[in-house]
Tab-separated table of C-alpha atoms and ligand atoms in Angstrom:
chain	number	residue	atom	x	y	z
A	1156	MET	CA	5.626	76.012	382.416
A	1157	ASP	CA	5.657	72.576	384.031
A	1158	ALA	CA	8.442	70.041	383.674
A	1159	THR	CA	6.738	68.237	380.788
A	1160	GLN	CA	6.800	71.438	378.737
A	1161	ILE	CA	10.544	72.096	379.039
A	1162	PRO	CA	11.871	71.869	375.498
A	1163	THR	CA	14.597	69.311	374.952
A	1164	ASN	CA	15.848	71.325	372.007
A	1165	PRO	CA	16.090	75.119	372.291
A	1166	PHE	CA	15.285	75.630	368.606
A	1167	LYS	CA	12.121	73.542	368.488
A	1168	PRO	CA	8.803	75.425	368.910
A	1169	THR	CA	7.207	74.736	372.287
A	1170	TRP	CA	3.581	75.267	371.295
A	1171	LYS	CA	1.149	72.658	369.985
A	1172	PRO	CA	1.118	72.037	366.205
A	1173	LEU	CA	-1.014	74.501	364.238
A	1174	THR	CA	-3.106	74.116	361.086
A	1175	GLU	CA	-3.491	76.817	358.454
A	1176	LEU	CA	-6.293	76.742	355.893
A	1177	HIS	CA	-6.117	80.174	354.230
A	1178	ILE	CA	-2.736	81.232	352.854
A	1179	HIS	CA	-1.979	82.396	349.299
A	1180	ALA	CA	1.230	81.344	347.559
A	1181	GLY	CA	1.343	84.854	346.040
A	1182	GLY	CA	1.782	86.386	349.483
A	1183	GLY	CA	3.465	83.465	351.165
A	1184	LEU	CA	7.182	83.769	350.477
A	1185	PRO	CA	9.649	86.120	352.144
A	1186	ALA	CA	10.622	89.116	349.992
A	1187	SER	CA	14.251	87.901	350.036
A	1188	THR	CA	13.233	84.546	348.531
A	1189	MET	CA	11.079	86.247	345.895
A	1190	TRP	CA	14.046	88.476	345.057
A	1191	THR	CA	16.293	85.421	344.630
A	1192	ILE	CA	13.747	83.566	342.458
A	1193	ALA	CA	13.344	86.653	340.240
A	1194	HIS	CA	17.102	86.829	339.716
A	1195	GLN	CA	17.451	83.066	339.136
A	1196	GLN	CA	15.022	83.484	336.247
A	1197	GLY	CA	16.625	86.610	334.863
A	1198	ILE	CA	13.535	88.743	335.469
A	1199	ARG	CA	14.253	92.464	335.273
A	1200	LEU	CA	12.328	94.109	338.087
A	1201	PRO	CA	11.569	97.833	338.009
A	1202	PHE	CA	12.960	98.420	341.493
A	1203	GLU	CA	16.076	100.324	342.449
A	1204	ASP	CA	17.300	97.673	344.847
A	1205	TYR	CA	16.101	94.933	347.201
A	1206	TRP	CA	14.788	97.452	349.756
A	1207	ASP	CA	12.711	99.199	347.134
A	1208	PHE	CA	11.242	95.809	346.164
A	1209	LYS	CA	10.523	94.866	349.785
A	1210	ASP	CA	8.815	98.192	350.315
A	1211	ALA	CA	6.653	97.635	347.216
A	1212	ILE	CA	5.336	94.246	348.360
A	1213	THR	CA	4.846	95.022	352.060
A	1214	ILE	CA	1.664	96.670	353.293
A	1215	THR	CA	2.014	97.665	356.901
A	1216	ARG	CA	-0.511	99.443	359.082
A	1217	ALA	CA	1.328	102.664	358.224
A	1218	LYS	CA	0.454	102.413	354.537
A	1219	MET	CA	-2.964	100.805	354.541
A	1220	MET	CA	-4.758	100.370	351.229
A	1221	ASP	CA	-8.309	99.282	350.571
A	1222	LEU	CA	-9.224	95.894	349.120
A	1223	ASP	CA	-9.822	97.275	345.623
A	1224	GLU	CA	-6.438	99.020	345.546
A	1225	PHE	CA	-4.767	95.952	347.057
A	1226	LEU	CA	-6.055	93.703	344.278
A	1227	HIS	CA	-6.118	96.077	341.312
A	1228	SER	CA	-3.762	99.026	341.558
A	1229	PRO	CA	-0.409	99.085	339.714
A	1230	LYS	CA	1.109	98.959	343.209
A	1231	ASN	CA	-0.672	95.632	343.769
A	1232	PRO	CA	1.933	93.325	345.348
A	1233	PHE	CA	0.218	90.238	343.924
A	1234	HIS	CA	1.170	91.358	340.428
A	1235	TRP	CA	4.900	91.129	341.111
A	1236	CYS	CA	4.701	87.962	343.151
A	1237	GLU	CA	2.555	86.135	340.597
A	1238	MET	CA	4.842	87.247	337.798
A	1239	ILE	CA	7.954	86.044	339.647
A	1240	GLN	CA	6.264	82.718	340.438
A	1241	SER	CA	5.289	82.118	336.795
A	1242	SER	CA	7.525	79.156	335.966
A	1243	PRO	CA	7.619	75.474	336.991
A	1244	GLU	CA	10.895	76.011	338.885
A	1245	ALA	CA	9.535	79.047	340.732
A	1246	MET	CA	6.366	77.173	341.745
A	1247	GLU	CA	8.408	74.222	343.025
A	1248	HIS	CA	10.526	76.607	345.080
A	1249	THR	CA	7.443	78.499	346.308
A	1250	ILE	CA	5.428	75.522	347.584
A	1251	TYR	CA	8.488	73.848	349.093
A	1252	GLU	CA	9.686	76.983	350.884
A	1253	MET	CA	6.269	78.103	352.152
A	1254	ALA	CA	5.512	74.754	353.764
A	1255	ALA	CA	9.031	74.254	355.125
A	1256	LYS	CA	8.900	77.712	356.696
A	1257	ALA	CA	5.426	77.125	358.155
A	1258	TYR	CA	6.713	73.962	359.843
A	1259	ARG	CA	10.024	75.397	361.102
A	1260	LYS	CA	8.812	78.802	362.209
A	1261	CYS	CA	5.199	78.214	363.298
A	1262	ASN	CA	5.062	74.469	364.006
A	1263	VAL	CA	2.363	74.020	361.357
A	1264	ASP	CA	1.786	70.332	360.612
A	1265	THR	CA	-1.309	70.620	358.368
A	1266	LEU	CA	-1.436	73.208	355.601
A	1267	ASP	CA	-3.779	74.037	352.709
A	1268	ILE	CA	-1.930	76.363	350.265
A	1269	ARG	CA	-3.875	78.161	347.520
A	1270	PHE	CA	-2.834	79.803	344.259
A	1271	THR	CA	-4.267	80.681	340.832
A	1272	PRO	CA	-2.549	78.441	338.234
A	1273	MET	CA	-3.995	80.635	335.431
A	1274	LYS	CA	-2.003	83.570	336.806
A	1275	ARG	CA	1.257	81.594	336.765
A	1276	ASN	CA	1.425	80.764	333.036
A	1277	ARG	CA	2.144	84.223	331.622
A	1278	LYS	CA	-1.170	84.341	329.778
A	1279	GLY	CA	-0.674	81.005	328.054
A	1280	GLU	CA	2.999	81.443	327.216
A	1281	LYS	CA	3.860	78.693	329.726
A	1282	ASP	CA	2.162	75.325	329.838
A	1283	LEU	CA	-0.310	75.037	332.715
A	1284	ASP	CA	0.498	71.359	333.324
A	1285	HIS	CA	4.191	72.184	333.741
A	1286	ILE	CA	3.341	74.935	336.250
A	1287	ILE	CA	1.164	72.494	338.226
A	1288	ALA	CA	3.808	69.752	338.026
A	1289	GLY	CA	6.358	72.214	339.447
A	1290	ALA	CA	4.070	72.945	342.406
A	1291	LEU	CA	3.538	69.206	342.960
A	1292	ARG	CA	7.305	68.586	342.994
A	1293	GLY	CA	7.615	71.195	345.747
A	1294	LEU	CA	4.811	69.433	347.616
A	1295	ASP	CA	6.488	66.019	347.358
A	1296	ARG	CA	9.867	67.369	348.431
A	1297	VAL	CA	8.662	69.239	351.490
A	1298	MET	CA	6.655	66.262	352.750
A	1299	LEU	CA	9.741	64.051	352.384
A	1300	GLU	CA	11.832	66.465	354.409
A	1301	TYR	CA	9.433	67.559	357.169
A	1302	PRO	CA	6.548	65.953	359.099
A	1303	ILE	CA	3.937	68.236	357.521
A	1304	ARG	CA	0.826	67.397	355.451
A	1305	VAL	CA	0.248	69.862	352.624
A	1306	GLY	CA	-2.593	70.096	350.116
A	1307	LEU	CA	-3.015	72.528	347.225
A	1308	ILE	CA	-6.133	74.545	346.462
A	1309	PHE	CA	-6.545	75.974	342.951
A	1310	CYS	CA	-8.086	79.442	342.845
A	1311	LEU	CA	-10.694	80.466	340.310
A	1312	GLU	CA	-11.035	84.209	339.739
A	1313	LYS	CA	-14.185	86.332	339.976
A	1314	GLY	CA	-12.901	88.427	337.069
A	1315	PHE	CA	-12.166	85.462	334.734
A	1316	PRO	CA	-14.572	84.285	332.038
A	1317	ALA	CA	-16.262	80.984	332.906
A	1318	HIS	CA	-14.218	78.898	330.445
A	1319	LEU	CA	-10.899	79.849	332.136
A	1320	ASN	CA	-12.289	78.861	335.515
A	1321	GLU	CA	-13.556	75.604	334.063
A	1322	ILE	CA	-10.080	74.734	332.761
A	1323	THR	CA	-8.744	75.296	336.291
A	1324	VAL	CA	-11.346	72.932	337.748
A	1325	ASP	CA	-10.534	70.288	335.119
A	1326	LYS	CA	-6.844	70.529	336.081
A	1327	ALA	CA	-7.708	70.261	339.773
A	1328	ILE	CA	-9.678	67.077	339.070
A	1329	LYS	CA	-6.895	65.702	336.843
A	1330	TYR	CA	-4.271	66.133	339.587
A	1331	LYS	CA	-6.484	65.308	342.560
A	1332	SER	CA	-4.697	62.065	343.349
A	1333	ARG	CA	-1.363	63.955	343.421
A	1334	GLY	CA	-2.324	66.479	346.105
A	1335	ILE	CA	-4.857	68.988	344.786
A	1336	VAL	CA	-7.470	69.022	347.550
A	1337	GLY	CA	-9.898	71.783	346.626
A	1338	ILE	CA	-10.836	74.928	344.740
A	1339	ASP	CA	-11.299	78.526	345.825
A	1340	LEU	CA	-12.813	81.632	344.269
A	1341	THR	CA	-10.777	84.786	344.731
A	1342	GLY	CA	-10.213	88.271	343.286
A	1343	LEU	CA	-12.468	91.266	343.443
A	1344	ASP	CA	-15.514	91.779	341.326
A	1345	SER	CA	-15.874	95.515	341.676
A	1346	GLY	CA	-17.900	95.744	338.465
A	1347	ASN	CA	-20.431	93.298	339.963
A	1348	LYS	CA	-20.125	91.244	336.805
A	1349	PHE	CA	-19.570	87.959	338.602
A	1350	ASN	CA	-22.496	85.684	337.933
A	1351	ALA	CA	-22.832	83.027	340.636
A	1352	ASP	CA	-25.575	81.206	338.689
A	1353	GLU	CA	-23.350	80.916	335.624
A	1354	MET	CA	-20.404	79.630	337.688
A	1355	ALA	CA	-22.457	77.216	339.796
A	1356	PRO	CA	-22.112	74.155	337.474
A	1357	ILE	CA	-18.298	74.536	337.525
A	1358	PHE	CA	-18.257	74.464	341.317
A	1359	HIS	CA	-20.606	71.497	341.451
A	1360	LYS	CA	-18.380	69.622	339.018
A	1361	ALA	CA	-15.437	70.098	341.410
A	1362	LYS	CA	-17.525	69.017	344.370
A	1363	ALA	CA	-18.844	65.914	342.600
A	1364	ALA	CA	-15.219	64.924	341.928
A	1365	GLY	CA	-14.524	65.028	345.674
A	1366	LEU	CA	-12.709	68.376	345.855
A	1367	GLY	CA	-13.311	70.759	348.743
A	1368	VAL	CA	-14.828	74.154	347.962
A	1369	THR	CA	-13.856	77.371	349.697
A	1370	VAL	CA	-14.946	80.805	348.481
A	1371	HIS	CA	-13.752	84.346	349.234
A	1372	ALA	CA	-17.078	85.923	350.191
A	1373	GLY	CA	-18.349	88.639	352.501
A	1374	GLU	CA	-14.865	90.091	352.900
A	1375	GLY	CA	-16.377	93.519	352.458
A	1376	PRO	CA	-19.911	94.622	351.609
A	1377	GLU	CA	-19.209	94.855	347.867
A	1378	GLN	CA	-18.088	91.234	347.594
A	1379	LEU	CA	-19.937	88.108	346.567
A	1380	SER	CA	-22.366	87.382	349.396
A	1381	VAL	CA	-21.844	84.542	351.829
A	1382	LYS	CA	-25.383	83.430	351.018
A	1383	ASP	CA	-24.620	82.980	347.289
A	1384	ALA	CA	-21.317	81.267	348.084
A	1385	ILE	CA	-23.170	78.662	350.140
A	1386	THR	CA	-26.431	78.228	348.260
A	1387	LYS	CA	-25.186	78.626	344.667
A	1388	LEU	CA	-21.519	77.608	344.753
A	1389	GLY	CA	-21.756	74.932	347.453
A	1390	ALA	CA	-18.970	76.331	349.653
A	1391	ASP	CA	-17.743	74.076	352.480
A	1392	ARG	CA	-15.634	76.902	353.882
A	1393	ILE	CA	-15.790	80.695	353.525
A	1394	GLY	CA	-12.694	82.888	353.160
A	1395	HIS	CA	-13.183	85.882	355.486
A	1396	GLY	CA	-17.007	86.147	355.553
A	1397	ILE	CA	-16.850	88.890	358.179
A	1398	ASP	CA	-19.701	90.799	356.550
A	1399	SER	CA	-22.011	87.936	357.606
A	1400	ILE	CA	-22.233	89.368	361.127
A	1401	HIS	CA	-24.532	92.075	359.707
A	1402	HIS	CA	-26.907	89.550	358.114
A	1403	PRO	CA	-28.852	87.285	360.525
A	1404	GLU	CA	-30.077	85.017	357.688
A	1405	GLU	CA	-26.478	84.400	356.622
A	1406	LEU	CA	-25.445	83.554	360.182
A	1407	GLU	CA	-28.258	81.036	360.301
A	1408	LEU	CA	-27.265	79.580	356.942
A	1409	ILE	CA	-23.596	79.205	357.954
A	1410	GLN	CA	-24.562	77.371	361.128
A	1411	LYS	CA	-27.170	75.203	359.429
A	1412	HIS	CA	-24.783	74.063	356.685
A	1413	ASP	CA	-21.906	73.557	359.172
A	1414	ILE	CA	-19.687	75.930	357.158
A	1415	VAL	CA	-16.201	76.696	358.531
A	1416	MET	CA	-15.122	80.334	358.442
A	1417	GLU	CA	-11.514	81.252	357.573
A	1418	PHE	CA	-10.873	84.362	359.675
A	1419	CYS	CA	-7.774	86.431	358.729
A	1420	PRO	CA	-7.572	89.233	361.344
A	1421	THR	CA	-4.448	91.176	360.294
A	1422	SER	CA	-5.418	91.107	356.624
A	1423	ASN	CA	-8.882	92.473	357.476
A	1424	ILE	CA	-7.395	95.223	359.656
A	1425	ILE	CA	-4.701	96.347	357.207
A	1426	LEU	CA	-7.203	96.439	354.339
A	1427	GLY	CA	-9.454	98.614	356.484
A	1428	LEU	CA	-12.304	96.078	356.780
A	1429	LEU	CA	-11.977	95.870	360.575
A	1430	ASN	CA	-10.716	98.653	362.820
A	1431	GLY	CA	-8.783	96.641	365.378
A	1432	PRO	CA	-9.077	94.086	368.184
A	1433	GLU	CA	-12.540	95.345	369.267
A	1434	ASP	CA	-13.941	94.707	365.786
A	1435	CYS	CA	-12.273	91.268	365.757
A	1436	LYS	CA	-13.940	90.532	369.084
A	1437	ASN	CA	-17.294	91.553	367.637
A	1438	VAL	CA	-16.839	89.172	364.685
A	1439	VAL	CA	-15.813	86.109	366.713
A	1440	ASN	CA	-18.340	86.763	369.477
A	1441	THR	CA	-21.164	87.028	366.931
A	1442	TRP	CA	-20.058	83.793	365.269
A	1443	MET	CA	-19.715	82.021	368.627
A	1444	ALA	CA	-23.163	83.229	369.726
A	1445	HIS	CA	-24.573	81.579	366.588
A	1446	GLY	CA	-22.641	78.330	367.054
A	1447	ILE	CA	-20.496	79.006	363.965
A	1448	LYS	CA	-17.133	77.283	363.515
A	1449	PHE	CA	-14.155	79.471	362.610
A	1450	THR	CA	-10.401	79.189	362.158
A	1451	VAL	CA	-7.472	81.642	362.348
A	1452	ASN	CA	-5.313	82.320	359.278
A	1453	SER	CA	-2.682	84.672	357.866
A	1454	ASP	CA	-3.985	85.152	354.265
A	1455	ASP	CA	-0.879	86.857	352.784
A	1456	PRO	CA	1.759	86.720	355.521
A	1457	ILE	CA	4.493	88.511	353.608
A	1458	PHE	CA	2.439	91.472	352.418
A	1459	PHE	CA	1.111	92.008	355.951
A	1460	GLU	CA	4.282	91.017	357.855
A	1461	THR	CA	2.509	88.286	359.801
A	1462	ASN	CA	2.268	84.513	360.121
A	1463	ILE	CA	-0.211	82.158	361.753
A	1464	LYS	CA	1.629	82.134	365.093
A	1465	LEU	CA	1.604	85.954	365.190
A	1466	GLU	CA	-2.147	85.890	364.415
A	1467	TYR	CA	-2.741	83.587	367.384
A	1468	ASN	CA	-0.569	85.838	369.588
A	1469	PHE	CA	-2.425	88.961	368.424
A	1470	LEU	CA	-5.827	87.493	369.282
A	1471	ARG	CA	-4.649	86.186	372.663
A	1472	GLU	CA	-2.730	89.314	373.718
A	1473	ASN	CA	-5.647	91.592	372.823
A	1474	GLY	CA	-8.179	89.490	374.710
A	1475	VAL	CA	-10.079	88.541	371.545
A	1476	LEU	CA	-9.813	84.793	372.202
A	1477	THR	CA	-8.582	82.735	375.153
A	1478	ASP	CA	-6.007	79.940	374.881
A	1479	LYS	CA	-8.820	77.426	375.131
A	1480	GLN	CA	-10.773	79.089	372.321
A	1481	LEU	CA	-7.643	79.258	370.149
A	1482	ASP	CA	-7.062	75.539	370.743
A	1483	GLN	CA	-10.635	75.026	369.611
A	1484	CYS	CA	-9.890	76.980	366.387
A	1485	THR	CA	-6.910	74.692	365.747
A	1486	ALA	CA	-9.038	71.583	366.291
A	1487	ILE	CA	-11.694	72.914	363.872
A	1488	ALA	CA	-9.037	73.759	361.260
A	1489	ARG	CA	-7.466	70.318	361.538
A	1490	LYS	CA	-10.833	68.704	360.880
A	1491	ALA	CA	-11.801	71.141	358.088
A	1492	SER	CA	-8.573	70.813	356.107
A	1493	PHE	CA	-9.380	69.534	352.618
A	1494	LEU	CA	-6.519	67.054	353.131
A	1495	ASN	CA	-9.034	64.932	355.025
A	1496	ARG	CA	-11.067	64.310	351.896
B	1699	ZN	ZN1	-7.430	85.296	350.772
């Protein structure tokens, strides 16, 4: 460390500001905060105590589950987190706290946060506009308090009928000037019922309105293909996309369309999609060999006990990426944030 790097304040992070593009509100708050929000709202949780709750929403390497189980089983941590976050007050608290924590703990200064509004309204019992307004209040507050830029991405779901996804896009367009920066497509379509052709007009509507498009694709072999995400849904960025390394035509397509990949190493490892640092190296080396841009992200930091700084550390300490390459990932992320639109 040279003299210019000596921190003037022992509490302030010493590393350069980071950017995170792929983080879900459902997996973004500490268990203790989720516990508090649940109690503030009088929600009766079926857990013996706080520790039982924390255990239920944390997926460590010791209790790995596959992607299908993670998204669909009754043990699915998203279920509890989305239920707890299903009120305007809870969404305000969630967005505020996630961004404030990202700034204080990881020195993040640019952040795209995603969530599914349609999974925060208790199946229509709560008004969607109030849920969105709550999230926007959290956004306004955190940007008043900390020097961080935050944009919200609304998630569409692979398992939803088209009309529900279209309502989400209409809301994203309606609130675009207030801080909604893009849309995403998430969830698992294990029944292979997702029809990319049917959904394409909805995605193009969002794009024509100036919203960014990111799509969870190629996370595992059974997922929506990266090719369809790019050619049919018009993705600007791909969530995960690690399966692309097995498909030369997809690698070519990603490079040709200048698509930015959102790599989430710990998430991929804990869900059994990658085996460890060697597999991570294989993914990033293949992308680099094809001139593909990628970024580093945490996905669901609380479920996987990680954060973006820990992801950077993991990749550096295991020789997956050098400091210079990680700086390059940060520069790519900064440029690819939908906040720039
Ligand atoms: Zn994700």
